[in-house]
Short mmCIF file of C-alpha atoms in Angstrom, two decimals:
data_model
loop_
_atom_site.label_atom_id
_atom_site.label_comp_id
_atom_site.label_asym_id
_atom_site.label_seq_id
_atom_site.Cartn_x
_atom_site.Cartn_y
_atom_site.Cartn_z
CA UNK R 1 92.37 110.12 96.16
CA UNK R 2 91.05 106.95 95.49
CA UNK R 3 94.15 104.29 95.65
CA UNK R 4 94.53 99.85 94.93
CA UNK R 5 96.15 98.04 97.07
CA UNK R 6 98.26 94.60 95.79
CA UNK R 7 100.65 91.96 97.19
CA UNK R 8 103.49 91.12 95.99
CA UNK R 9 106.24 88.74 96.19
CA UNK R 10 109.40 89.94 94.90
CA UNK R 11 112.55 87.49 94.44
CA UNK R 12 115.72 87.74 95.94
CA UNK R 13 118.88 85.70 96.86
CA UNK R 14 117.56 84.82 100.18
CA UNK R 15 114.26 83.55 98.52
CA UNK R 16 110.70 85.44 97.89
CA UNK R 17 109.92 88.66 99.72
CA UNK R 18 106.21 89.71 100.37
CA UNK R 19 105.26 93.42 100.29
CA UNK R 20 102.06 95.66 100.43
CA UNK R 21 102.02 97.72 97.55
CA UNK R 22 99.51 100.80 97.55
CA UNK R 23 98.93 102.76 94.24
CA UNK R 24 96.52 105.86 93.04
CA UNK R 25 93.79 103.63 91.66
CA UNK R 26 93.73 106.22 88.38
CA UNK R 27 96.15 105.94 85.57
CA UNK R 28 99.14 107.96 84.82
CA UNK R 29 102.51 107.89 86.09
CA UNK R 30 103.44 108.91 90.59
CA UNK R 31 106.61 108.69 92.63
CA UNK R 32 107.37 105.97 94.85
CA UNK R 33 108.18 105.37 98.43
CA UNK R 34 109.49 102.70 100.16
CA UNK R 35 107.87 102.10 103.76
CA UNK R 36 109.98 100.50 106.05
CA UNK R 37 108.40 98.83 109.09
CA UNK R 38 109.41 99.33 112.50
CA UNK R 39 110.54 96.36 114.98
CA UNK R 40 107.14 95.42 115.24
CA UNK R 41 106.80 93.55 112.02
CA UNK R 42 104.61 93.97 108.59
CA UNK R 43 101.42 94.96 110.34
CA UNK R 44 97.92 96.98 109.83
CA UNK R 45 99.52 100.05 110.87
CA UNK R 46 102.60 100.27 108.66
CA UNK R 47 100.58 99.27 105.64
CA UNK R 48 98.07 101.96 106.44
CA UNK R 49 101.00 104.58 106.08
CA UNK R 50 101.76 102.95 103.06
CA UNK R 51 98.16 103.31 101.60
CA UNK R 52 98.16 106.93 103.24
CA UNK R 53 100.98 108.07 101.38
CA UNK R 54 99.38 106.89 98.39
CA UNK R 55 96.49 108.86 98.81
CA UNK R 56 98.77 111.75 98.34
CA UNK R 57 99.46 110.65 94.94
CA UNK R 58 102.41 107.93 95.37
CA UNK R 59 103.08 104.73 94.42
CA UNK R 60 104.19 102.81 97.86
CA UNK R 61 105.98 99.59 98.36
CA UNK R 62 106.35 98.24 101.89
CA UNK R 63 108.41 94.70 102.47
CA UNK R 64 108.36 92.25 105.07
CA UNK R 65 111.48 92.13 106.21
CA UNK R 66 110.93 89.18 108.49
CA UNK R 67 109.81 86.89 106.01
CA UNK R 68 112.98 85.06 106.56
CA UNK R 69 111.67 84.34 110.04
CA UNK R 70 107.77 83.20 108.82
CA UNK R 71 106.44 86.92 109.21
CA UNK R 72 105.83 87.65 112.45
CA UNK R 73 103.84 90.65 113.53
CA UNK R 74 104.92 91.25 116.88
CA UNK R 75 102.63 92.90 119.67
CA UNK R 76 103.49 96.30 120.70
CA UNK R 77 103.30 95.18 124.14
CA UNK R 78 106.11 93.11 123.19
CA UNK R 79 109.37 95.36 123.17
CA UNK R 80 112.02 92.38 123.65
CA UNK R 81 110.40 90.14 121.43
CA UNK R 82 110.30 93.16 118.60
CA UNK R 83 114.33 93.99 119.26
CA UNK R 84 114.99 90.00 119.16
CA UNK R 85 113.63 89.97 115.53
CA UNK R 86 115.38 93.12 114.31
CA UNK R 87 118.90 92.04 115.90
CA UNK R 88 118.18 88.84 113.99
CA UNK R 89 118.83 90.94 110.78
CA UNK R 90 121.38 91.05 108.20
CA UNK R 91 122.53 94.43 106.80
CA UNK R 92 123.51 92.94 103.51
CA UNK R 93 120.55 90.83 102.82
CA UNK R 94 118.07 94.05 104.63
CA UNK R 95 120.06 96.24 101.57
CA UNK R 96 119.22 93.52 98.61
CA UNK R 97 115.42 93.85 100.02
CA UNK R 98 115.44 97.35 99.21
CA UNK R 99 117.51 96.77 95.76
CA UNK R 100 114.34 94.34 95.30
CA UNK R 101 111.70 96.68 96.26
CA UNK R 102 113.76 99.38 93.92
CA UNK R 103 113.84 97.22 91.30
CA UNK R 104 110.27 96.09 90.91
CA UNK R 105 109.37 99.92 91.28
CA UNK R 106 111.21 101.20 88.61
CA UNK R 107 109.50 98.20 86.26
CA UNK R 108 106.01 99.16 87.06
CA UNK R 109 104.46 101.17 84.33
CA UNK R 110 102.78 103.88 87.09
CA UNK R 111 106.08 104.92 88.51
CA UNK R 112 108.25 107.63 87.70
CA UNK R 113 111.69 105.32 87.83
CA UNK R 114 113.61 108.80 88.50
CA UNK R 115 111.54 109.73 91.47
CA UNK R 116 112.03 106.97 93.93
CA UNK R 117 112.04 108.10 97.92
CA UNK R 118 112.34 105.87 101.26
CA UNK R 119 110.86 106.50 104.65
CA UNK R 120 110.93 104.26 107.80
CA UNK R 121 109.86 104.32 111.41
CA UNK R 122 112.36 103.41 114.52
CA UNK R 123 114.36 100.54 112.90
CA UNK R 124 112.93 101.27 109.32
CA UNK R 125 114.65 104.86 109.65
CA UNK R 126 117.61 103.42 110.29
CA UNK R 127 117.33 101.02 106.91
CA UNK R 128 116.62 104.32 105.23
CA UNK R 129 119.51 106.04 105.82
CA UNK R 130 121.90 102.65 105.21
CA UNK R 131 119.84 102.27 102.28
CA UNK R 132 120.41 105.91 101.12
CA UNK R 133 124.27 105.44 101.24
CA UNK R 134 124.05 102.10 99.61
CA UNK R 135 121.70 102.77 96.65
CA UNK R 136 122.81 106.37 95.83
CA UNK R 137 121.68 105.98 91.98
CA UNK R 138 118.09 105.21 92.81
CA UNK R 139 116.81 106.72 95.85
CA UNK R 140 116.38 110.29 95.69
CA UNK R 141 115.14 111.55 99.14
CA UNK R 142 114.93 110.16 102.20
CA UNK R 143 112.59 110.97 105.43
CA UNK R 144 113.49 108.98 108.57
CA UNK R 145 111.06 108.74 111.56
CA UNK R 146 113.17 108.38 115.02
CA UNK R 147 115.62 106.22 113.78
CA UNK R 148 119.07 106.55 112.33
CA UNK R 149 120.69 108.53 114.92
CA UNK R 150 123.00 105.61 116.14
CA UNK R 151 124.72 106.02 112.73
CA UNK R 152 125.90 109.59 114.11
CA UNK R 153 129.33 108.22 114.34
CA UNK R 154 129.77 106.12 110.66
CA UNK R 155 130.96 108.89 109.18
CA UNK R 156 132.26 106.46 106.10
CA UNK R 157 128.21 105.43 105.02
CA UNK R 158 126.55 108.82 105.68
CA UNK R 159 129.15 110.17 103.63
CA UNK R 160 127.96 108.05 100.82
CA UNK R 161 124.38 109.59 101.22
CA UNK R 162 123.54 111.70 97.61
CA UNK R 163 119.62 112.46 98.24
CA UNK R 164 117.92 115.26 100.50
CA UNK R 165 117.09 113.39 104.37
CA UNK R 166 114.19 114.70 106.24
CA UNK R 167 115.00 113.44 110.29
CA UNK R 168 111.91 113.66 112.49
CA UNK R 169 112.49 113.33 116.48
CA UNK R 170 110.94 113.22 119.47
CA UNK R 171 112.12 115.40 122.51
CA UNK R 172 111.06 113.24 124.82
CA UNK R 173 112.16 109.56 123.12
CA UNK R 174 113.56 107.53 125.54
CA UNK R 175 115.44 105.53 123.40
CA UNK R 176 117.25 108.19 121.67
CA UNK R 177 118.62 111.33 123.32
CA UNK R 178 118.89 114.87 122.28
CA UNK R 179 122.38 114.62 122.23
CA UNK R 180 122.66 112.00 120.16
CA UNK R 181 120.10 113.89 117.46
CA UNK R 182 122.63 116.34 117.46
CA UNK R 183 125.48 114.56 116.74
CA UNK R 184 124.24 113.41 113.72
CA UNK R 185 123.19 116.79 112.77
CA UNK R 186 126.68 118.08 113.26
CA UNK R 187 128.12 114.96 111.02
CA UNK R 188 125.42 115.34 108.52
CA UNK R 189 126.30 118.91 108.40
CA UNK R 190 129.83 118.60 108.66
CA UNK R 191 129.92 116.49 105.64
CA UNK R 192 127.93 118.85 103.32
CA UNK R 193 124.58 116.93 102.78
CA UNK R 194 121.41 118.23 102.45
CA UNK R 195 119.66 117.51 106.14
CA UNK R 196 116.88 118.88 107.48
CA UNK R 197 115.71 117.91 111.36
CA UNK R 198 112.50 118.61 113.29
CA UNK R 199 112.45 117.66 117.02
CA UNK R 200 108.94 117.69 118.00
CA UNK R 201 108.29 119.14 121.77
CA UNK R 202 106.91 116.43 124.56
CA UNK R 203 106.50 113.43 121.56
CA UNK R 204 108.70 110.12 123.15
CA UNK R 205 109.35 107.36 120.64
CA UNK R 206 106.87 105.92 118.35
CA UNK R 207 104.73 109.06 118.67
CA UNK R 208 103.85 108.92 114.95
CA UNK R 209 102.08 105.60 115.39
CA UNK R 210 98.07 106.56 116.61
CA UNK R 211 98.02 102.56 117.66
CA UNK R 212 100.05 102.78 120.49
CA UNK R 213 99.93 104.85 124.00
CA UNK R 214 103.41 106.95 122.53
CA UNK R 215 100.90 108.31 120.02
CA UNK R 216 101.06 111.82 119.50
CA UNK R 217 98.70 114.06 117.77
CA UNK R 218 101.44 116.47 117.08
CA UNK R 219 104.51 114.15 115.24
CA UNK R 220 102.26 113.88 111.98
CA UNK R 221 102.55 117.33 111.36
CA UNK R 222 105.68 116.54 109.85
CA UNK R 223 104.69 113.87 107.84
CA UNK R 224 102.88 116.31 105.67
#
């Protein structure tokens, strides 16, 4: 599918937010998804997802979230400097983005307004599921890419998650254990929501992301 890519600035109490919007170049009316980055920063990579979800007949939105901090793209190479940024961030102000980011969606003539979704990668899946439980009337599904699994024990936000969340894991990731993925399960779960997770065998952290070495040909699978 042939798609248009656009960026935009959207406004919010903290000042102007940039974002790489991606959109089915033909008319008519598409879902939406909100991309949101990983540690690394707004780069090539998470806009590419963005335009590849497009391609599968979406509208996408991804937002800077660092613009606060002049928009740094960090290297993968990088780790600290990546975790240094994202512990930098506030919750409240990372939750108006994504208000923002609704927002302007549901004003754009090509979206369906009812059929807004959020994805993220490492931090990003994190923001999606805080951003599930804090804008319950607007996002209706949610798929989270290793990340999230530290909010196993908040019992009180995933509680106030409404839409369908698709959790996708690694086996071998590093950075967050089996039994952690399982806790969250069990709370999920436990609280009646609709959850689905997929632990993929031998993938380590990042293993979605074909720029760097964690890369692994397996993980998108579950993208599709």
């Amino acid at each position: 599918m042939e798609i248009a890519t656009e960026s935009v600035a959207l406004a919010t109490a903290d000042g102007r937010i940039p974002c790489h919007l991606a959109r089915p170049a033909a008319g008519g009316q598409y879902p939406a998804v909100i991309v949101v980055m990983e540690a690394f920063g707004l780069n090539g990579h998470i806009k590419a997802v963005a335009e590849r979800i497009a391609r599968e007949g979406y509208v996408t939105l991804a937002p800077d979230l660092y613009a606060r901090f002049g928009s740094p793209v960090v290297s993968y190479e990088d780790a600290p400097k990546a975790i240094e940024y994202m512990k930098k961030l506030d919750d409240a102000k990372v939750m108006a983005e994504v208000g923002a980011c609704v927002e302007h969606l549901k004003g754009r003539p090509e979206v369906r307004a009812a059929l807004i979704g959020i994805t993220g990668f490492c931090m990003g899946g994190a923001v999606a599921f805080k951003s599930a439980a804090h804008h319950t009337a607007d996002l209706k599904a949610v798929v989270a890419f290793y990340g999230g699994a530290s909010l196993a024990g908040d019992s009180a936000l995933l509680a106030r998650i409404t839409a369908p969340v698709l959790a996708l894991w690694g086996e071998k990731d590093q950075l967050i254990p089996l039994d952690l993925i399982k806790r969250i399960e069990e709370t999920m779960r436990r609280l009646g929501k609709t959850y689905e997770s997929k632990v993929y065998a031998g993938a380590g952290h990042g293993s979605f992301c074909d720029e760097r070495g964690s890369y692994n040909p397996r993980a998108p699978g579950g993208f599709a």
